[in-house]
mmCIF file of C-alpha atoms in Angstrom:
data_model
loop_
_atom_site.group_PDB
_atom_site.id
_atom_site.type_symbol
_atom_site.label_atom_id
_atom_site.label_comp_id
_atom_site.label_asym_id
_atom_site.label_seq_id
_atom_site.Cartn_x
_atom_site.Cartn_y
_atom_site.Cartn_z
ATOM 1 C CA MET A 1 166.744 45.209 9.997
ATOM 2 C CA GLN A 2 168.149 47.822 7.822
ATOM 3 C CA GLY A 3 166.861 51.615 7.494
ATOM 4 C CA LEU A 4 163.364 53.172 9.357
ATOM 5 C CA PRO A 5 160.923 50.628 10.619
ATOM 6 C CA ARG A 6 158.267 50.136 8.351
ATOM 7 C CA ALA A 7 154.571 50.876 9.694
ATOM 8 C CA SER A 8 151.629 48.094 9.660
ATOM 9 C CA SER A 9 148.588 47.559 11.529
ATOM 10 C CA SER A 10 150.876 44.277 12.806
ATOM 11 C CA SER A 11 154.147 44.750 14.454
ATOM 12 C CA THR A 12 154.433 41.308 15.449
ATOM 13 C CA SER A 13 155.898 40.089 12.500
ATOM 14 C CA ALA A 14 158.448 42.685 12.082
ATOM 15 C CA SER A 15 159.715 41.868 15.918
ATOM 16 C CA ARG A 16 159.038 37.959 14.752
ATOM 17 C CA ASP A 17 162.138 38.812 12.451
ATOM 18 C CA ARG A 18 164.559 40.545 13.822
ATOM 19 C CA ASP A 19 163.919 37.755 17.682
ATOM 20 C CA GLY A 20 164.781 35.347 15.034
ATOM 21 C CA GLY A 21 161.913 33.582 14.552
ATOM 22 C CA ASP A 22 161.195 31.127 16.876
ATOM 23 C CA GLY A 23 159.524 33.250 18.698
ATOM 24 C CA ASP A 24 161.110 32.341 22.486
ATOM 25 C CA GLY A 25 162.116 36.089 22.864
ATOM 26 C CA GLY A 26 165.544 34.835 22.784
ATOM 27 C CA GLY A 27 166.250 37.589 20.133
ATOM 28 C CA GLY A 28 166.490 40.215 22.302
ATOM 29 C CA GLY A 29 162.392 41.252 19.996
ATOM 30 C CA VAL A 30 159.422 41.374 21.377
ATOM 31 C CA THR A 31 156.387 38.343 20.538
ATOM 32 C CA MET A 32 153.285 39.372 20.783
ATOM 33 C CA THR A 33 150.348 36.197 20.374
ATOM 34 C CA ASN A 34 147.326 38.093 20.169
ATOM 35 C CA GLY A 35 146.887 42.082 18.393
ATOM 36 C CA GLN A 36 145.161 42.838 21.182
ATOM 37 C CA ASP A 37 148.187 42.016 23.273
ATOM 38 C CA ASN A 38 150.235 44.432 21.809
ATOM 39 C CA LEU A 39 147.745 47.993 21.818
ATOM 40 C CA LEU A 40 147.825 50.474 24.452
ATOM 41 C CA PRO A 41 145.163 49.829 27.201
ATOM 42 C CA ILE A 42 141.722 51.809 25.775
ATOM 43 C CA ALA A 43 140.656 52.988 28.571
ATOM 44 C CA ASN A 44 143.965 54.571 29.261
ATOM 45 C CA VAL A 45 143.863 56.100 26.125
ATOM 46 C CA GLY A 46 140.089 57.226 26.649
ATOM 47 C CA ARG A 47 140.736 59.133 29.401
ATOM 48 C CA ILE A 48 143.999 61.308 27.839
ATOM 49 C CA MET A 49 141.615 61.715 24.895
ATOM 50 C CA LYS A 50 138.859 63.264 27.407
ATOM 51 C CA ASP A 51 141.515 65.069 29.072
ATOM 52 C CA GLY A 52 141.920 67.278 25.625
ATOM 53 C CA LEU A 53 138.295 67.658 25.492
ATOM 54 C CA PRO A 54 135.740 70.052 26.556
ATOM 55 C CA PRO A 55 133.494 67.813 29.858
ATOM 56 C CA GLN A 56 130.104 67.799 27.670
ATOM 57 C CA ALA A 57 132.335 66.273 24.981
ATOM 58 C CA LYS A 58 131.797 62.457 23.830
ATOM 59 C CA ILE A 59 134.066 60.617 21.948
ATOM 60 C CA SER A 60 133.100 57.676 20.117
ATOM 61 C CA LYS A 61 134.495 54.204 20.287
ATOM 62 C CA ARG A 62 135.912 53.922 16.174
ATOM 63 C CA ALA A 63 137.559 58.228 17.626
ATOM 64 C CA LYS A 64 139.426 55.807 20.736
ATOM 65 C CA GLU A 65 140.457 52.675 18.649
ATOM 66 C CA THR A 66 141.753 54.985 15.852
ATOM 67 C CA ILE A 67 144.229 56.974 18.255
ATOM 68 C CA GLN A 68 144.716 53.586 20.016
ATOM 69 C CA GLU A 69 145.894 52.123 17.168
ATOM 70 C CA CYS A 70 147.710 55.377 16.356
ATOM 71 C CA ALA A 71 149.143 55.812 19.799
ATOM 72 C CA THR A 72 150.716 52.589 19.754
ATOM 73 C CA GLU A 73 152.284 52.049 16.624
ATOM 74 C CA PHE A 74 153.635 55.336 16.991
ATOM 75 C CA ILE A 75 155.155 54.545 20.482
ATOM 76 C CA SER A 76 156.474 51.620 18.714
ATOM 77 C CA PHE A 77 158.041 53.283 16.152
ATOM 78 C CA VAL A 78 159.701 54.901 18.556
ATOM 79 C CA THR A 79 161.468 52.753 20.342
ATOM 80 C CA GLY A 80 162.039 50.655 17.695
ATOM 81 C CA GLU A 81 164.725 52.814 16.674
ATOM 82 C CA ALA A 82 165.715 53.726 20.392
ATOM 83 C CA SER A 83 166.517 49.326 20.839
ATOM 84 C CA GLU A 84 168.676 49.318 17.416
ATOM 85 C CA ARG A 85 170.998 51.441 18.618
ATOM 86 C CA CYS A 86 171.547 49.559 21.658
ATOM 87 C CA ARG A 87 171.948 46.711 19.896
ATOM 88 C CA ARG A 88 174.698 48.175 17.911
ATOM 89 C CA GLU A 89 175.832 49.227 20.841
ATOM 90 C CA ARG A 90 175.691 45.713 22.943
ATOM 91 C CA ARG A 91 173.549 47.199 25.447
ATOM 92 C CA LYS A 92 170.135 44.948 26.289
ATOM 93 C CA THR A 93 168.465 47.883 27.999
ATOM 94 C CA VAL A 94 166.683 50.858 26.849
ATOM 95 C CA ASN A 95 166.027 54.299 28.811
ATOM 96 C CA GLY A 96 165.181 57.728 28.577
ATOM 97 C CA ASP A 97 168.720 59.169 26.337
ATOM 98 C CA ASP A 98 168.244 56.266 24.298
ATOM 99 C CA ILE A 99 163.917 57.460 23.172
ATOM 100 C CA CYS A 100 165.310 61.364 23.140
ATOM 101 C CA HIS A 101 168.153 60.369 20.082
ATOM 102 C CA ALA A 102 165.872 58.113 18.555
ATOM 103 C CA MET A 103 163.117 61.359 18.600
ATOM 104 C CA ARG A 104 165.855 63.263 17.253
ATOM 105 C CA SER A 105 166.969 60.743 14.279
ATOM 106 C CA LEU A 106 163.351 60.636 13.146
ATOM 107 C CA GLY A 107 163.193 64.023 12.824
ATOM 108 C CA LEU A 108 161.001 64.397 15.749
ATOM 109 C CA ASP A 109 163.564 67.421 17.905
ATOM 110 C CA HIS A 110 160.480 69.534 18.770
ATOM 111 C CA TYR A 111 159.088 65.711 21.158
ATOM 112 C CA ALA A 112 162.914 65.128 21.572
ATOM 113 C CA ASP A 113 163.623 68.398 24.033
ATOM 114 C CA ALA A 114 160.294 67.961 25.772
ATOM 115 C CA MET A 115 161.189 64.781 26.328
ATOM 116 C CA HIS A 116 164.659 65.878 27.402
ATOM 117 C CA ARG A 117 163.324 68.735 29.693
ATOM 118 C CA TYR A 118 161.223 66.334 31.247
ATOM 119 C CA LEU A 119 163.230 63.625 31.516
ATOM 120 C CA GLN A 120 166.184 66.061 33.082
ATOM 121 C CA ARG A 121 162.917 66.718 36.118
ATOM 122 C CA TYR A 122 162.234 63.378 36.818
ATOM 123 C CA ARG A 123 165.954 62.156 37.596
ATOM 124 C CA GLU A 124 166.637 65.588 39.558
ATOM 125 C CA GLY A 125 162.705 64.415 41.728
ATOM 126 C CA GLU A 126 164.466 60.945 42.006
ATOM 127 C CA GLU A 127 168.093 62.027 43.164
ATOM 128 C CA LEU A 128 165.921 64.506 45.837
ATOM 129 C CA ALA A 129 164.023 61.601 46.635
ATOM 130 C CA ALA A 130 167.154 58.645 47.383
ATOM 131 C CA SER A 131 168.397 61.308 48.668
ATOM 132 C CA LEU A 132 165.833 61.850 51.478
ATOM 133 C CA ASN A 133 165.957 58.124 52.271
ATOM 134 C CA SER A 134 168.940 57.776 52.949
ATOM 135 C CA SER A 135 170.435 61.647 55.100
ATOM 136 C CA SER A 136 169.919 62.366 58.174
ATOM 137 C CA SER A 137 166.416 64.129 59.311
ATOM 138 C CA ALA A 138 168.492 66.975 59.681
ATOM 139 C CA ALA A 139 168.421 67.609 55.667
ATOM 140 C CA ALA A 140 165.018 65.627 55.924
ATOM 141 C CA THR A 141 163.936 69.260 57.975
ATOM 142 C CA ALA A 142 166.191 71.732 55.300
ATOM 143 C CA ALA A 143 164.576 70.121 51.979
ATOM 144 C CA ALA A 144 161.025 70.207 53.778
ATOM 145 C CA ALA A 145 162.033 74.252 54.540
ATOM 146 C CA ALA A 146 162.619 74.080 50.915
ATOM 147 C CA GLY A 147 159.346 73.373 49.750
ATOM 148 C CA SER A 148 159.288 70.133 49.717
ATOM 149 C CA ARG A 149 156.136 68.356 50.101
ATOM 150 C CA GLY A 150 154.549 64.235 50.519
ATOM 151 C CA GLY A 151 157.942 62.901 51.666
ATOM 152 C CA GLY A 152 160.381 64.538 48.688
ATOM 153 C CA ALA A 153 157.824 63.273 45.848
ATOM 154 C CA ILE A 154 158.133 65.768 43.272
ATOM 155 C CA GLN A 155 155.296 65.858 40.527
ATOM 156 C CA ILE A 156 156.186 66.945 37.271
ATOM 157 C CA ASP A 157 153.391 68.132 34.932
ATOM 158 C CA VAL A 158 153.968 66.930 31.630
ATOM 159 C CA ARG A 159 150.842 69.492 29.977
ATOM 160 C CA ALA A 160 153.915 71.866 31.110
ATOM 161 C CA GLU A 161 156.041 70.112 28.919
ATOM 162 C CA LEU A 162 153.462 70.474 26.167
ATOM 163 C CA SER A 163 152.675 73.684 26.431
ATOM 164 C CA ILE A 164 155.837 74.577 25.906
ATOM 165 C CA PHE A 165 156.229 72.924 22.575
ATOM 166 C CA ARG A 166 152.793 74.643 21.475
ATOM 167 C CA SER A 167 153.738 77.645 22.406
ATOM 168 C CA GLY A 168 156.993 77.407 20.260
ATOM 169 C CA ASN A 169 155.036 75.830 17.337
ATOM 170 C CA ASN A 170 151.505 77.577 17.104
ATOM 171 C CA GLN A 171 152.021 80.918 17.232
ATOM 172 C CA GLY A 172 148.899 81.908 14.758
ATOM 173 C CA ARG A 173 146.537 78.709 16.797
ATOM 174 C CA PRO A 174 144.761 78.864 20.079
ATOM 175 C CA ASN A 175 145.653 76.644 21.994
ATOM 176 C CA ASN A 176 143.004 74.741 23.568
#
């Protein structure tokens, strides 16, 4: 596929085209058999939407379905670009750096910056957890003294990343 992927409500035909059209998945593309199989779970979409609203707010089923379709299309668009990069480089695994690069190449620089910060913090947390699991009890004690809790688990607040993004771009608008 050349250029940017075309936005559509059904990405299965584009997946079959990349896949070679036989539907066995051997070409590296994703083939879906049902239109509902490739959408994000509606319960998760609704939960994320509710998190940004006052507790008494109601969300219609149609609004959830619309956001579900848009979010799924956005994810497919970015991952498709990242997948193309991997294909060009003859790699089979898409990683977080590929997603950040795809966001930049699609003109989503602010999202790429927030994603890169999140990815770095995630990797730092994984490294800390791995070192705590493989090190002696002295290192684990030192990490506990430094404020680590829950056996090396580090929580990354996605909302903090998003608020950094909001404060840099919406200076005239209130953050709700």
